[in-house]
Every structure is written in structure tokens, then in C-alpha cells.
Amino acid sequence: MSMDHLLRNRINRRRALGLLGALGAAPFVARSLRGGVAHAAPTQIVNGTTCVLTPSLTEGPYFVDERLNRSDLTSNTTNTGVVNGLPLTLNIVLHRQNLSRVADMISLAEQLGVDRLELANTQYLAWALLNRAALLPSQVELDKARDVARAARDRLKGKIELLFVLPDYYSDRPKACMSGWGKRYMLVSPDGLALPCHLAHTLPGLSFDNVQERSLSEIWHHSSAFAAFRGEAWMPEPCQSCERRTIDFGGCRCQAFHLTGDAAATDPACGLSPKHDLIVQARAAAQDQLIPLSLRYREIRR
């Protein structure tokens, strides 16, 4: 099958797998595993197209030196000034489809010898928000996983720092997203945009500077986008008079926008938000134990 033919027909991955199935890929793989070197399969015709499987080398088994499973990446260094090494953190994103495997995740962290394990529940923004129905766990599922994590944290105290981060949907008060908009962090995207948080570019009405055109110092101190939600002047009620306004800073601006359409609204994750019912309804729907796995994936656009 020529490359020109593939490009003309815009073959996708699913179609390619279908073609392999029709070609009898399983016997081909079996022969390659038995003989070490795969022999060419007979030419077959699929939809009028000639396809030929060419020989390939199968290598393995692969040896892994278990002595490399360590958190101190500076061992055997000739630099006597280096003492502590590089701490290794493992971050695993949790959701309805994998919460039951928290014990396995903790076991993996122990095998890897990590210093810190972050079991972070999904924050429902962007594609996670589109797939929230299939990803948001029930209260029962969340409690079971948290109990497993709590027991492991006690057992591993002094060896591994273990954190279990609750989803915003099961908290009465929002988290201080990025420690406050434009207060402590700046992210630079691959194309050079300087952002206060990962999804800030999805908020309408804000123009973000590029580090190729403006210095980091100028952006930090003079960018109108960074100043948009700094401080307290922008806050609506109940944030404006809330005693936690200097602690959670009104919550996540992106979550507020993607749920309410208003980036300046109180984060609906807060129990005091006028739109908190959006969270309550989603949480109630998640208690159904028979939710099917139906996910929407990104599509590559050409």
C-alpha cells in the first residue's frame, strides 16, 4: 500500500486497525514470536488494494536493572557537593474508571521508591468537563479510595509523602487555584504565551502577551490579563465580603467561566455561590452505579 494512497484516502487509526485485522495480523504476530524474526505474510487484497507485510525483527526479552529503581538520581556521582539527590514525585490522576485501583497505584509508588505520591482527582475542565458523566465518581467510590489512601499514608509515614486530592465537586469551599490568579505563578505555553494558569487562554476578552515579544518582568507587572483577577476589586458577592477571600481568592476563574459563562463569577464549587446547584446536580447524577463508559476523544484536525 503506497504512502500516496494512504494520504489520498486519509486513513485513520481505526481504519488502519481494521485493515490489519482483515489481513490476518494475529497469525503474523504469532509467527514472529515463535521464530524470533517475522517472515513475510502472503500478499492479500483488501478493497482492491494490495498490501504486503514486510519482515521485521522482534527483540527481547528486555532486561531491566532493578538497581535503577531508586529515588536518588545522583548516586555514584563524582560531585561530592551533591548530597540529597533529586526527589521523585509520582502524580496519578484519579477518576471514576480507576479509583478502585488506588491500592495498585500505591504499590507501584513503593516499587519505584518515590519520595512523594500525589493521588489527584480529576478537575473537571476542558475535555474532562465534556466527559464528566463518565469520570466523576460517586461518594461511595470516593470514600473507599480515600480510606485506602489514608491507611497507606499512615503505614508509609517517613518513607513516602502521600497526598489524596479531593475533586472540587466534593468540597464545600473552592481551592485557591494557582494560589491566586497572577499572584504567584506564570506558565509559558509551547508557543510562548505567558499565562496565569493552564486554561487561562480559554477565557474570552483577555489578551495574553508572548514572551518572544515582551519580557517576563513586563508581562508580570504590566499585563492587563494578569491584572484582570488580581486582588479583590474584581470580586462579586459573596466573595467580596467573605472572610476566605484572601485564602481561596474566589476559586477557579476557568471553572467559573466554563460552568456559568462568567469568568468573574464566584466559583460554583463554593457552597455560597449562587450557582452551586450546578455542582449539586452533577454530584447527584454521579451516585448512579450503572453509568456507562462513554468518552469523547479529541480529534486531530488537519
PDB file of N, CA, C and O in Angstrom, residues 73-122:
ATOM      1  N   LEU A  73      18.700  10.084  42.218  1.00  0.00           N
ATOM      2  CA  LEU A  73      19.250  10.014  40.873  1.00  0.00           C
ATOM      3  C   LEU A  73      20.696  10.486  40.801  1.00  0.00           C
ATOM      4  O   LEU A  73      21.276  10.513  39.724  1.00  0.00           O
ATOM      5  N   THR A  74      21.283  10.845  41.938  1.00  0.00           N
ATOM      6  CA  THR A  74      22.659  11.333  41.907  1.00  0.00           C
ATOM      7  C   THR A  74      23.636  10.317  42.509  1.00  0.00           C
ATOM      8  O   THR A  74      24.776  10.646  42.777  1.00  0.00           O
ATOM      9  N   SER A  75      23.186   9.076  42.737  1.00  0.00           N
ATOM     10  CA  SER A  75      24.107   8.089  43.290  1.00  0.00           C
ATOM     11  C   SER A  75      25.241   7.852  42.301  1.00  0.00           C
ATOM     12  O   SER A  75      25.074   7.965  41.079  1.00  0.00           O
ATOM     13  N   ASN A  76      26.402   7.512  42.824  1.00  0.00           N
ATOM     14  CA  ASN A  76      27.620   7.281  42.047  1.00  0.00           C
ATOM     15  C   ASN A  76      28.159   8.560  41.404  1.00  0.00           C
ATOM     16  O   ASN A  76      28.972   8.515  40.505  1.00  0.00           O
ATOM     17  N   THR A  77      27.671   9.700  41.834  1.00  0.00           N
ATOM     18  CA  THR A  77      28.183  10.946  41.276  1.00  0.00           C
ATOM     19  C   THR A  77      29.581  11.227  41.793  1.00  0.00           C
ATOM     20  O   THR A  77      29.949  10.822  42.895  1.00  0.00           O
ATOM     21  N   THR A  78      30.371  11.900  40.976  1.00  0.00           N
ATOM     22  CA  THR A  78      31.725  12.262  41.401  1.00  0.00           C
ATOM     23  C   THR A  78      31.738  13.630  42.057  1.00  0.00           C
ATOM     24  O   THR A  78      32.761  14.079  42.545  1.00  0.00           O
ATOM     25  N   ASN A  79      30.570  14.295  42.059  1.00  0.00           N
ATOM     26  CA  ASN A  79      30.471  15.614  42.682  1.00  0.00           C
ATOM     27  C   ASN A  79      30.145  15.440  44.166  1.00  0.00           C
ATOM     28  O   ASN A  79      29.027  15.135  44.532  1.00  0.00           O
ATOM     29  N   THR A  80      31.122  15.623  45.006  1.00  0.00           N
ATOM     30  CA  THR A  80      30.928  15.397  46.442  1.00  0.00           C
ATOM     31  C   THR A  80      30.045  16.467  47.072  1.00  0.00           C
ATOM     32  O   THR A  80      29.614  16.329  48.206  1.00  0.00           O
ATOM     33  N   GLY A  81      29.778  17.553  46.329  1.00  0.00           N
ATOM     34  CA  GLY A  81      28.941  18.609  46.864  1.00  0.00           C
ATOM     35  C   GLY A  81      27.462  18.265  46.812  1.00  0.00           C
ATOM     36  O   GLY A  81      26.645  18.889  47.474  1.00  0.00           O
ATOM     37  N   VAL A  82      27.108  17.263  46.004  1.00  0.00           N
ATOM     38  CA  VAL A  82      25.712  16.845  45.884  1.00  0.00           C
ATOM     39  C   VAL A  82      25.425  15.795  46.946  1.00  0.00           C
ATOM     40  O   VAL A  82      26.102  14.785  47.029  1.00  0.00           O
ATOM     41  N   VAL A  83      24.423  16.047  47.768  1.00  0.00           N
ATOM     42  CA  VAL A  83      24.158  15.158  48.885  1.00  0.00           C
ATOM     43  C   VAL A  83      22.785  14.496  48.793  1.00  0.00           C
ATOM     44  O   VAL A  83      22.666  13.273  48.827  1.00  0.00           O
ATOM     45  N   ASN A  84      21.744  15.288  48.645  1.00  0.00           N
ATOM     46  CA  ASN A  84      20.391  14.768  48.790  1.00  0.00           C
ATOM     47  C   ASN A  84      19.811  14.099  47.548  1.00  0.00           C
ATOM     48  O   ASN A  84      18.875  13.325  47.631  1.00  0.00           O
ATOM     49  N   GLY A  85      20.348  14.406  46.402  1.00  0.00           N
ATOM     50  CA  GLY A  85      19.795  13.812  45.196  1.00  0.00           C
ATOM     51  C   GLY A  85      18.549  14.537  44.739  1.00  0.00           C
ATOM     52  O   GLY A  85      18.194  15.599  45.251  1.00  0.00           O
ATOM     53  N   LEU A  86      17.848  13.969  43.772  1.00  0.00           N
ATOM     54  CA  LEU A  86      16.656  14.591  43.197  1.00  0.00           C
ATOM     55  C   LEU A  86      15.412  13.845  43.661  1.00  0.00           C
ATOM     56  O   LEU A  86      15.210  12.682  43.329  1.00  0.00           O
ATOM     57  N   PRO A  87      14.553  14.481  44.458  1.00  0.00           N
ATOM     58  CA  PRO A  87      13.333  13.819  44.927  1.00  0.00           C
ATOM     59  C   PRO A  87      12.438  13.443  43.743  1.00  0.00           C
ATOM     60  O   PRO A  87      12.299  14.214  42.799  1.00  0.00           O
ATOM     61  N   LEU A  88      11.854  12.275  43.816  1.00  0.00           N
ATOM     62  CA  LEU A  88      10.993  11.786  42.737  1.00  0.00           C
ATOM     63  C   LEU A  88       9.540  11.821  43.191  1.00  0.00           C
ATOM     64  O   LEU A  88       9.176  11.226  44.203  1.00  0.00           O
ATOM     65  N   THR A  89       8.706  12.553  42.434  1.00  0.00           N
ATOM     66  CA  THR A  89       7.279  12.645  42.717  1.00  0.00           C
ATOM     67  C   THR A  89       6.499  11.920  41.626  1.00  0.00           C
ATOM     68  O   THR A  89       6.773  12.096  40.439  1.00  0.00           O
ATOM     69  N   LEU A  90       5.545  11.112  42.031  1.00  0.00           N
ATOM     70  CA  LEU A  90       4.659  10.423  41.093  1.00  0.00           C
ATOM     71  C   LEU A  90       3.261  11.001  41.257  1.00  0.00           C
ATOM     72  O   LEU A  90       2.695  10.983  42.348  1.00  0.00           O
ATOM     73  N   ASN A  91       2.717  11.554  40.175  1.00  0.00           N
ATOM     74  CA  ASN A  91       1.379  12.126  40.195  1.00  0.00           C
ATOM     75  C   ASN A  91       0.457  11.273  39.336  1.00  0.00           C
ATOM     76  O   ASN A  91       0.735  11.053  38.158  1.00  0.00           O
ATOM     77  N   ILE A  92      -0.623  10.777  39.927  1.00  0.00           N
ATOM     78  CA  ILE A  92      -1.585   9.946  39.201  1.00  0.00           C
ATOM     79  C   ILE A  92      -2.955  10.605  39.275  1.00  0.00           C
ATOM     80  O   ILE A  92      -3.428  10.949  40.361  1.00  0.00           O
ATOM     81  N   VAL A  93      -3.571  10.805  38.131  1.00  0.00           N
ATOM     82  CA  VAL A  93      -4.887  11.431  38.063  1.00  0.00           C
ATOM     83  C   VAL A  93      -5.970  10.372  38.274  1.00  0.00           C
ATOM     84  O   VAL A  93      -5.991   9.340  37.606  1.00  0.00           O
ATOM     85  N   LEU A  94      -6.861  10.654  39.218  1.00  0.00           N
ATOM     86  CA  LEU A  94      -7.913   9.697  39.565  1.00  0.00           C
ATOM     87  C   LEU A  94      -9.256  10.114  38.977  1.00  0.00           C
ATOM     88  O   LEU A  94      -9.532  11.302  38.803  1.00  0.00           O
ATOM     89  N   HIS A  95     -10.085   9.117  38.700  1.00  0.00           N
ATOM     90  CA  HIS A  95     -11.448   9.362  38.226  1.00  0.00           C
ATOM     91  C   HIS A  95     -12.261   8.086  38.422  1.00  0.00           C
ATOM     92  O   HIS A  95     -11.745   7.085  38.953  1.00  0.00           O
ATOM     93  N   ARG A  96     -13.488   8.119  38.031  1.00  0.00           N
ATOM     94  CA  ARG A  96     -14.410   7.010  38.280  1.00  0.00           C
ATOM     95  C   ARG A  96     -13.898   5.675  37.733  1.00  0.00           C
ATOM     96  O   ARG A  96     -14.137   4.616  38.314  1.00  0.00           O
ATOM     97  N   GLN A  97     -13.157   5.721  36.633  1.00  0.00           N
ATOM     98  CA  GLN A  97     -12.743   4.497  35.968  1.00  0.00           C
ATOM     99  C   GLN A  97     -11.506   3.843  36.585  1.00  0.00           C
ATOM    100  O   GLN A  97     -11.194   2.693  36.252  1.00  0.00           O
ATOM    101  N   ASN A  98     -10.794   4.544  37.467  1.00  0.00           N
ATOM    102  CA  ASN A  98      -9.592   3.919  38.046  1.00  0.00           C
ATOM    103  C   ASN A  98      -9.491   4.030  39.564  1.00  0.00           C
ATOM    104  O   ASN A  98      -8.519   3.586  40.159  1.00  0.00           O
ATOM    105  N   LEU A  99     -10.499   4.612  40.220  1.00  0.00           N
ATOM    106  CA  LEU A  99     -10.445   4.782  41.679  1.00  0.00           C
ATOM    107  C   LEU A  99     -10.309   3.450  42.413  1.00  0.00           C
ATOM    108  O   LEU A  99      -9.706   3.389  43.485  1.00  0.00           O
ATOM    109  N   SER A 100     -10.866   2.401  41.844  1.00  0.00           N
ATOM    110  CA  SER A 100     -10.805   1.092  42.509  1.00  0.00           C
ATOM    111  C   SER A 100      -9.394   0.513  42.520  1.00  0.00           C
ATOM    112  O   SER A 100      -9.146  -0.493  43.186  1.00  0.00           O
ATOM    113  N   ARG A 101      -8.468   1.138  41.808  1.00  0.00           N
ATOM    114  CA  ARG A 101      -7.100   0.611  41.711  1.00  0.00           C
ATOM    115  C   ARG A 101      -6.091   1.463  42.485  1.00  0.00           C
ATOM    116  O   ARG A 101      -4.897   1.387  42.246  1.00  0.00           O
ATOM    117  N   VAL A 102      -6.573   2.243  43.422  1.00  0.00           N
ATOM    118  CA  VAL A 102      -5.680   3.096  44.211  1.00  0.00           C
ATOM    119  C   VAL A 102      -4.626   2.266  44.942  1.00  0.00           C
ATOM    120  O   VAL A 102      -3.464   2.662  45.036  1.00  0.00           O
ATOM    121  N   ALA A 103      -5.016   1.103  45.457  1.00  0.00           N
ATOM    122  CA  ALA A 103      -4.048   0.251  46.161  1.00  0.00           C
ATOM    123  C   ALA A 103      -2.916  -0.170  45.226  1.00  0.00           C
ATOM    124  O   ALA A 103      -1.736  -0.215  45.634  1.00  0.00           O
ATOM    125  N   ASP A 104      -3.246  -0.474  43.970  1.00  0.00           N
ATOM    126  CA  ASP A 104      -2.220  -0.847  42.987  1.00  0.00           C
ATOM    127  C   ASP A 104      -1.301   0.334  42.695  1.00  0.00           C
ATOM    128  O   ASP A 104      -0.088   0.166  42.502  1.00  0.00           O
ATOM    129  N   MET A 105      -1.868   1.516  42.651  1.00  0.00           N
ATOM    130  CA  MET A 105      -1.066   2.716  42.386  1.00  0.00           C
ATOM    131  C   MET A 105      -0.071   2.962  43.518  1.00  0.00           C
ATOM    132  O   MET A 105       1.079   3.323  43.289  1.00  0.00           O
ATOM    133  N   ILE A 106      -0.523   2.761  44.736  1.00  0.00           N
ATOM    134  CA  ILE A 106       0.355   2.940  45.897  1.00  0.00           C
ATOM    135  C   ILE A 106       1.462   1.897  45.878  1.00  0.00           C
ATOM    136  O   ILE A 106       2.629   2.189  46.176  1.00  0.00           O
ATOM    137  N   SER A 107       1.109   0.667  45.511  1.00  0.00           N
ATOM    138  CA  SER A 107       2.101  -0.396  45.405  1.00  0.00           C
ATOM    139  C   SER A 107       3.156  -0.052  44.354  1.00  0.00           C
ATOM    140  O   SER A 107       4.353  -0.282  44.554  1.00  0.00           O
ATOM    141  N   LEU A 108       2.726   0.508  43.243  1.00  0.00           N
ATOM    142  CA  LEU A 108       3.661   0.922  42.196  1.00  0.00           C
ATOM    143  C   LEU A 108       4.616   1.981  42.724  1.00  0.00           C
ATOM    144  O   LEU A 108       5.823   1.930  42.473  1.00  0.00           O
ATOM    145  N   ALA A 109       4.082   2.944  43.469  1.00  0.00           N
ATOM    146  CA  ALA A 109       4.915   4.007  44.025  1.00  0.00           C
ATOM    147  C   ALA A 109       5.987   3.433  44.962  1.00  0.00           C
ATOM    148  O   ALA A 109       7.132   3.886  44.973  1.00  0.00           O
ATOM    149  N   GLU A 110       5.592   2.427  45.736  1.00  0.00           N
ATOM    150  CA  GLU A 110       6.558   1.781  46.633  1.00  0.00           C
ATOM    151  C   GLU A 110       7.652   1.071  45.847  1.00  0.00           C
ATOM    152  O   GLU A 110       8.832   1.122  46.193  1.00  0.00           O
ATOM    153  N   GLN A 111       7.257   0.389  44.774  1.00  0.00           N
ATOM    154  CA  GLN A 111       8.233  -0.322  43.953  1.00  0.00           C
ATOM    155  C   GLN A 111       9.214   0.637  43.290  1.00  0.00           C
ATOM    156  O   GLN A 111      10.400   0.331  43.143  1.00  0.00           O
ATOM    157  N   LEU A 112       8.724   1.810  42.898  1.00  0.00           N
ATOM    158  CA  LEU A 112       9.575   2.797  42.242  1.00  0.00           C
ATOM    159  C   LEU A 112      10.443   3.551  43.240  1.00  0.00           C
ATOM    160  O   LEU A 112      11.397   4.227  42.852  1.00  0.00           O
ATOM    161  N   GLY A 113      10.090   3.476  44.509  1.00  0.00           N
ATOM    162  CA  GLY A 113      10.862   4.170  45.532  1.00  0.00           C
ATOM    163  C   GLY A 113      10.708   5.676  45.479  1.00  0.00           C
ATOM    164  O   GLY A 113      11.670   6.419  45.683  1.00  0.00           O
ATOM    165  N   VAL A 114       9.488   6.144  45.202  1.00  0.00           N
ATOM    166  CA  VAL A 114       9.275   7.586  45.082  1.00  0.00           C
ATOM    167  C   VAL A 114       9.306   8.251  46.457  1.00  0.00           C
ATOM    168  O   VAL A 114       9.117   7.599  47.488  1.00  0.00           O
ATOM    169  N   ASP A 115       9.555   9.536  46.451  1.00  0.00           N
ATOM    170  CA  ASP A 115       9.543  10.307  47.690  1.00  0.00           C
ATOM    171  C   ASP A 115       8.152  10.862  47.994  1.00  0.00           C
ATOM    172  O   ASP A 115       7.811  11.081  49.151  1.00  0.00           O
ATOM    173  N   ARG A 116       7.385  11.102  46.944  1.00  0.00           N
ATOM    174  CA  ARG A 116       6.084  11.738  47.102  1.00  0.00           C
ATOM    175  C   ARG A 116       5.105  11.146  46.087  1.00  0.00           C
ATOM    176  O   ARG A 116       5.434  11.007  44.910  1.00  0.00           O
ATOM    177  N   LEU A 117       3.921  10.804  46.562  1.00  0.00           N
ATOM    178  CA  LEU A 117       2.871  10.275  45.686  1.00  0.00           C
ATOM    179  C   LEU A 117       1.659  11.188  45.779  1.00  0.00           C
ATOM    180  O   LEU A 117       1.105  11.403  46.860  1.00  0.00           O
ATOM    181  N   GLU A 118       1.258  11.730  44.654  1.00  0.00           N
ATOM    182  CA  GLU A 118       0.080  12.599  44.596  1.00  0.00           C
ATOM    183  C   GLU A 118      -1.043  11.862  43.883  1.00  0.00           C
ATOM    184  O   GLU A 118      -0.952  11.575  42.689  1.00  0.00           O
ATOM    185  N   LEU A 119      -2.077  11.537  44.615  1.00  0.00           N
ATOM    186  CA  LEU A 119      -3.276  10.916  44.040  1.00  0.00           C
ATOM    187  C   LEU A 119      -4.281  12.048  43.870  1.00  0.00           C
ATOM    188  O   LEU A 119      -4.984  12.423  44.806  1.00  0.00           O
ATOM    189  N   ALA A 120      -4.302  12.605  42.679  1.00  0.00           N
ATOM    190  CA  ALA A 120      -5.061  13.828  42.431  1.00  0.00           C
ATOM    191  C   ALA A 120      -6.314  13.535  41.616  1.00  0.00           C
ATOM    192  O   ALA A 120      -6.220  13.100  40.461  1.00  0.00           O
ATOM    193  N   ASN A 121      -7.467  13.749  42.218  1.00  0.00           N
ATOM    194  CA  ASN A 121      -8.710  13.553  41.480  1.00  0.00           C
ATOM    195  C   ASN A 121      -8.842  14.578  40.357  1.00  0.00           C
ATOM    196  O   ASN A 121      -8.385  15.712  40.467  1.00  0.00           O
ATOM    197  N   THR A 122      -9.459  14.150  39.288  1.00  0.00           N
ATOM    198  CA  THR A 122      -9.648  14.982  38.102  1.00  0.00           C
ATOM    199  C   THR A 122     -10.346  16.298  38.449  1.00  0.00           C
ATOM    200  O   THR A 122     -11.294  16.321  39.235  1.00  0.00           O
TER     201      THR A 122
END
